[in-house]
Each structure stands twice: as C-alpha cells, then as structure tokens.
C-alpha cells in the first residue's frame, strides 16, 4: 500500500471538520444579518414616526396659511407666537408650562 494515500477515516475527519466550520460560519453570518435587519427595521420605524410628525406640521401650517388675514388672526398670532397681550388685559402665569 502506498504511504501518500490517506485512509478513509482521516478523510472523514477532515470533511466533518470542514462541514462543522462551514455551518458555524453560516450561523454567525446569519445572526449578523438578522441583527442588522432588526437595526434597519427599527430605524425605519423611527423615520416613519418622524415623517408623520412632519406631515402633521405641514398640514397645520397649510391650514394656518389658508386662514383669513384679519384682525382676529393678527391678535391670535401675536398672543401665541410673540407672547403679547392687549392693553389693560390681565395676564396670569402658572407653573404648568
């Protein structure tokens, strides 16, 4: 018998080790992919929530722009945005804001 030919048992051990290493590498790769997928899915959910907020803000601003530009509108904006008040108007502050 020739000495350079490997025995079948030696070949089986090599094949088994190769298969185990391949399966382990595949599992680690799959876990990494799943982790990245979950991260991306969470990021998408965050971005969709942020998008919904922006859409609501856009709708609110469009509504405000469509309102008539009359004295009531000017007074309301002055009170809300600029914190102004009318002469002789009583203003009360509380600690809730």
Coordinates of N, CA and C in Angstrom, one line a residue:
X1 N 0.8 -1.2 0.0 CA 0.0 0.0 0.0 C 0.9 1.3 0.0
X2 N 0.5 2.3 -0.7 CA 1.3 3.5 -0.8 C 1.0 4.3 0.4
X3 N 2.1 5.1 0.8 CA 2.0 5.9 2.0 C 1.4 7.2 1.8
X4 N 1.4 7.7 0.5 CA 0.8 9.0 0.3 C -0.7 9.0 0.1
X5 N -1.3 7.9 0.1 CA -2.8 7.8 0.0 C -3.4 7.9 1.4
X6 N -4.3 8.8 1.7 CA -4.9 8.9 3.0 C -5.9 7.9 3.3
X7 N -6.0 7.5 4.5 CA -7.0 6.5 4.9 C -8.4 7.1 4.9
X8 N -9.4 6.3 4.7 CA -10.8 6.9 4.7 C -11.2 7.6 6.0
X9 N -10.7 7.1 7.1 CA -11.0 7.7 8.4 C -10.4 9.1 8.5
X10 N -9.2 9.3 8.0 CA -8.6 10.6 8.0 C -9.4 11.6 7.2
X11 N -9.8 11.1 6.0 CA -10.6 11.9 5.1 C -11.9 12.3 5.7
X12 N -12.6 11.4 6.4 CA -13.9 11.7 7.0 C -13.7 12.7 8.1
X13 N -12.7 12.7 8.9 CA -12.4 13.7 9.9 C -12.3 15.0 9.3
X14 N -11.5 15.1 8.3 CA -11.3 16.4 7.6 C -12.6 16.9 7.0
X15 N -13.4 16.1 6.4 CA -14.7 16.5 5.9 C -15.6 16.9 7.0
X16 N -15.7 16.2 8.1 CA -16.5 16.6 9.2 C -16.1 17.9 9.8
X17 N -14.8 18.2 9.9 CA -14.4 19.4 10.5 C -14.7 20.6 9.5
X18 N -14.6 20.3 8.2 CA -14.9 21.4 7.2 C -16.4 21.7 7.3
X19 N -17.2 20.7 7.4 CA -18.7 20.9 7.5 C -19.0 21.6 8.7
X20 N -18.5 21.3 9.9 CA -18.7 22.0 11.1 C -18.3 23.4 11.0
X21 N -17.2 23.7 10.5 CA -16.7 25.1 10.3 C -17.6 25.9 9.4
X22 N -18.1 25.2 8.3 CA -19.0 25.9 7.4 C -20.3 26.2 8.0
X23 N -20.8 25.3 8.8 CA -22.1 25.5 9.5 C -22.0 26.6 10.5
X24 N -20.9 26.6 11.3 CA -20.6 27.6 12.3 C -20.5 29.0 11.6
X25 N -19.8 29.1 10.5 CA -19.6 30.4 9.8 C -21.0 30.8 9.3
X26 N -21.8 29.9 8.8 CA -23.1 30.3 8.2 C -24.0 30.8 9.4
X27 N -24.0 30.1 10.5 CA -24.8 30.6 11.6 C -24.4 32.0 12.1
X28 N -23.1 32.2 12.3 CA -22.6 33.5 12.7 C -23.0 34.6 11.6
X29 N -22.9 34.3 10.4 CA -23.2 35.2 9.3 C -24.7 35.5 9.4
X30 N -25.6 34.5 9.5 CA -27.0 34.7 9.6 C -27.4 35.5 10.8
X31 N -26.8 35.3 11.9 CA -27.1 36.1 13.1 C -26.7 37.6 12.9
X32 N -25.5 37.8 12.3 CA -25.1 39.2 12.0 C -26.1 39.9 11.0
X33 N -26.6 39.1 10.0 CA -27.5 39.7 9.1 C -28.8 40.0 9.8
X34 N -29.3 39.1 10.6 CA -30.6 39.3 11.4 C -30.4 40.6 12.3
X35 N -29.3 40.7 12.9 CA -29.1 41.9 13.8 C -29.1 43.2 13.0
X36 N -28.5 43.2 11.8 CA -28.5 44.4 11.0 C -29.9 44.7 10.5
X37 N -30.6 43.6 10.1 CA -32.0 43.7 9.7 C -32.9 44.4 10.7
X38 N -32.8 43.9 12.0 CA -33.5 44.5 13.1 C -33.2 45.9 13.3
X39 N -31.9 46.3 13.2 CA -31.5 47.6 13.4 C -32.1 48.5 12.3
X40 N -32.1 48.1 11.1 CA -32.7 48.8 10.0 C -34.2 49.0 10.1
X41 N -34.8 47.9 10.6 CA -36.3 47.9 10.8 C -36.6 49.0 11.8
X42 N -35.9 49.0 12.9 CA -36.1 50.0 14.0 C -35.9 51.4 13.5
X43 N -34.9 51.6 12.7 CA -34.6 52.9 12.1 C -35.7 53.3 11.2
X44 N -36.2 52.4 10.4 CA -37.4 52.7 9.5 C -38.6 53.2 10.3
X45 N -38.9 52.5 11.4 CA -40.0 52.8 12.3 C -39.8 54.2 12.9
X46 N -38.6 54.5 13.3 CA -38.3 55.9 13.8 C -38.5 56.9 12.8
X47 N -38.0 56.7 11.6 CA -38.1 57.6 10.5 C -39.6 57.8 10.0
X48 N -40.3 56.7 10.1 CA -41.8 56.9 9.7 C -42.5 57.7 10.7
X49 N -42.2 57.5 12.0 CA -42.8 58.3 13.1 C -42.4 59.8 12.9
X50 N -41.2 60.0 12.6 CA -40.7 61.4 12.4 C -41.4 62.0 11.1
X51 N -41.6 61.2 10.1 CA -42.3 61.7 8.9 C -43.7 62.0 9.2
X52 N -44.4 61.2 10.0 CA -45.8 61.5 10.4 C -45.8 62.9 11.1
X53 N -44.9 63.1 12.0 CA -44.8 64.4 12.7 C -44.7 65.6 11.7
X54 N -43.8 65.4 10.7 CA -43.6 66.5 9.8 C -44.8 66.7 8.9
X55 N -45.5 65.6 8.6 CA -46.7 65.7 7.8 C -47.8 66.5 8.6
X56 N -47.9 66.2 9.8 CA -48.9 66.9 10.7 C -48.5 68.4 10.7
X57 N -47.2 68.7 10.9 CA -46.8 70.1 11.0 C -47.1 70.8 9.6
X58 N -46.9 70.1 8.5 CA -47.2 70.7 7.2 C -48.7 71.0 7.1
X59 N -49.5 70.0 7.5 CA -50.9 70.2 7.4 C -51.4 71.4 8.3
X60 N -50.8 71.5 9.5 CA -51.2 72.6 10.4 C -50.8 73.9 9.8
X61 N -49.6 74.0 9.2 CA -49.1 75.2 8.6 C -49.9 75.6 7.4
X62 N -50.3 74.6 6.6 CA -51.1 74.9 5.4 C -52.5 75.5 5.9
X63 N -53.0 74.9 7.0 CA -54.3 75.4 7.5 C -54.2 76.8 8.0
X64 N -53.1 77.1 8.7 CA -52.9 78.5 9.2 C -52.7 79.5 8.1
X65 N -52.0 79.0 7.0 CA -51.8 79.9 5.8 C -53.1 80.2 5.1
X66 N -54.0 79.2 5.1 CA -55.3 79.4 4.4 C -56.3 80.3 5.2
X67 N -56.0 80.6 6.5 CA -56.9 81.4 7.3 C -56.9 82.8 6.7
X68 N -58.0 83.5 7.0 CA -58.0 84.9 6.5 C -57.1 85.7 7.4
X69 N -56.5 86.7 6.7 CA -55.6 87.6 7.4 C -56.4 88.8 7.9
X70 N -57.1 88.7 9.0 CA -57.9 89.7 9.5 C -57.3 90.1 10.9
X71 N -58.0 91.0 11.6 CA -57.6 91.4 12.9 C -57.6 90.3 14.0
X72 N -58.5 89.4 13.9 CA -58.6 88.3 14.9 C -57.3 87.4 14.7
X73 N -57.0 87.2 13.4 CA -55.8 86.4 13.1 C -54.6 87.0 13.6
X74 N -54.4 88.3 13.4 CA -53.2 89.0 13.9 C -53.1 89.0 15.4
X75 N -54.2 89.2 16.1 CA -54.3 89.2 17.5 C -53.9 87.8 18.1
X76 N -54.5 86.7 17.4 CA -54.2 85.4 17.9 C -52.7 85.0 17.7
X77 N -52.1 85.4 16.6 CA -50.7 85.1 16.3 C -49.8 85.9 17.3
X78 N -50.2 87.1 17.5 CA -49.4 88.0 18.4 C -49.4 87.4 19.8
X79 N -50.5 86.8 20.3 CA -50.6 86.2 21.6 C -49.9 84.9 21.6
X80 N -50.1 84.0 20.6 CA -49.5 82.7 20.6 C -48.0 82.7 20.4
X81 N -47.6 83.4 19.4 CA -46.2 83.4 18.9 C -45.3 84.4 19.6
X82 N -45.8 85.6 19.8 CA -45.0 86.7 20.4 C -45.2 86.9 21.8
X83 N -46.1 86.2 22.5 CA -46.5 86.4 23.9 C -46.9 87.9 24.2
X84 N -47.6 88.5 23.3 CA -48.0 89.8 23.5 C -49.4 89.8 24.1
X85 N -49.9 90.9 24.7 CA -51.2 91.0 25.2 C -51.8 92.4 24.9
X86 N -53.1 92.4 25.0 CA -53.8 93.7 24.7 C -53.6 94.6 25.9
X87 N -53.7 96.0 25.7 CA -53.7 96.9 26.8 C -54.8 96.6 27.8
X88 N -54.5 96.8 29.0 CA -55.5 96.5 30.1 C -56.0 95.1 30.2
X89 N -55.2 94.2 29.6 CA -55.6 92.8 29.7 C -54.9 92.1 30.8
X90 N -55.5 91.4 31.7 CA -54.9 90.7 32.8 C -54.3 89.4 32.3
X91 N -53.0 89.2 32.7 CA -52.3 88.0 32.2 C -51.9 87.3 33.5
X92 N -52.2 86.0 33.6 CA -51.9 85.2 34.7 C -50.9 84.1 34.2
X93 N -49.9 83.9 35.1 CA -48.9 82.8 34.8 C -49.0 81.7 35.8
X94 N -48.9 80.5 35.4 CA -48.9 79.4 36.4 C -47.6 78.6 36.1
X95 N -47.3 77.6 36.9 CA -46.1 76.8 36.8 C -46.3 75.6 35.9
X96 N -47.4 75.5 35.2 CA -47.7 74.3 34.4 C -47.0 74.3 33.1
X97 N -46.6 75.4 32.5 CA -45.9 75.4 31.3 C -44.5 75.2 31.4

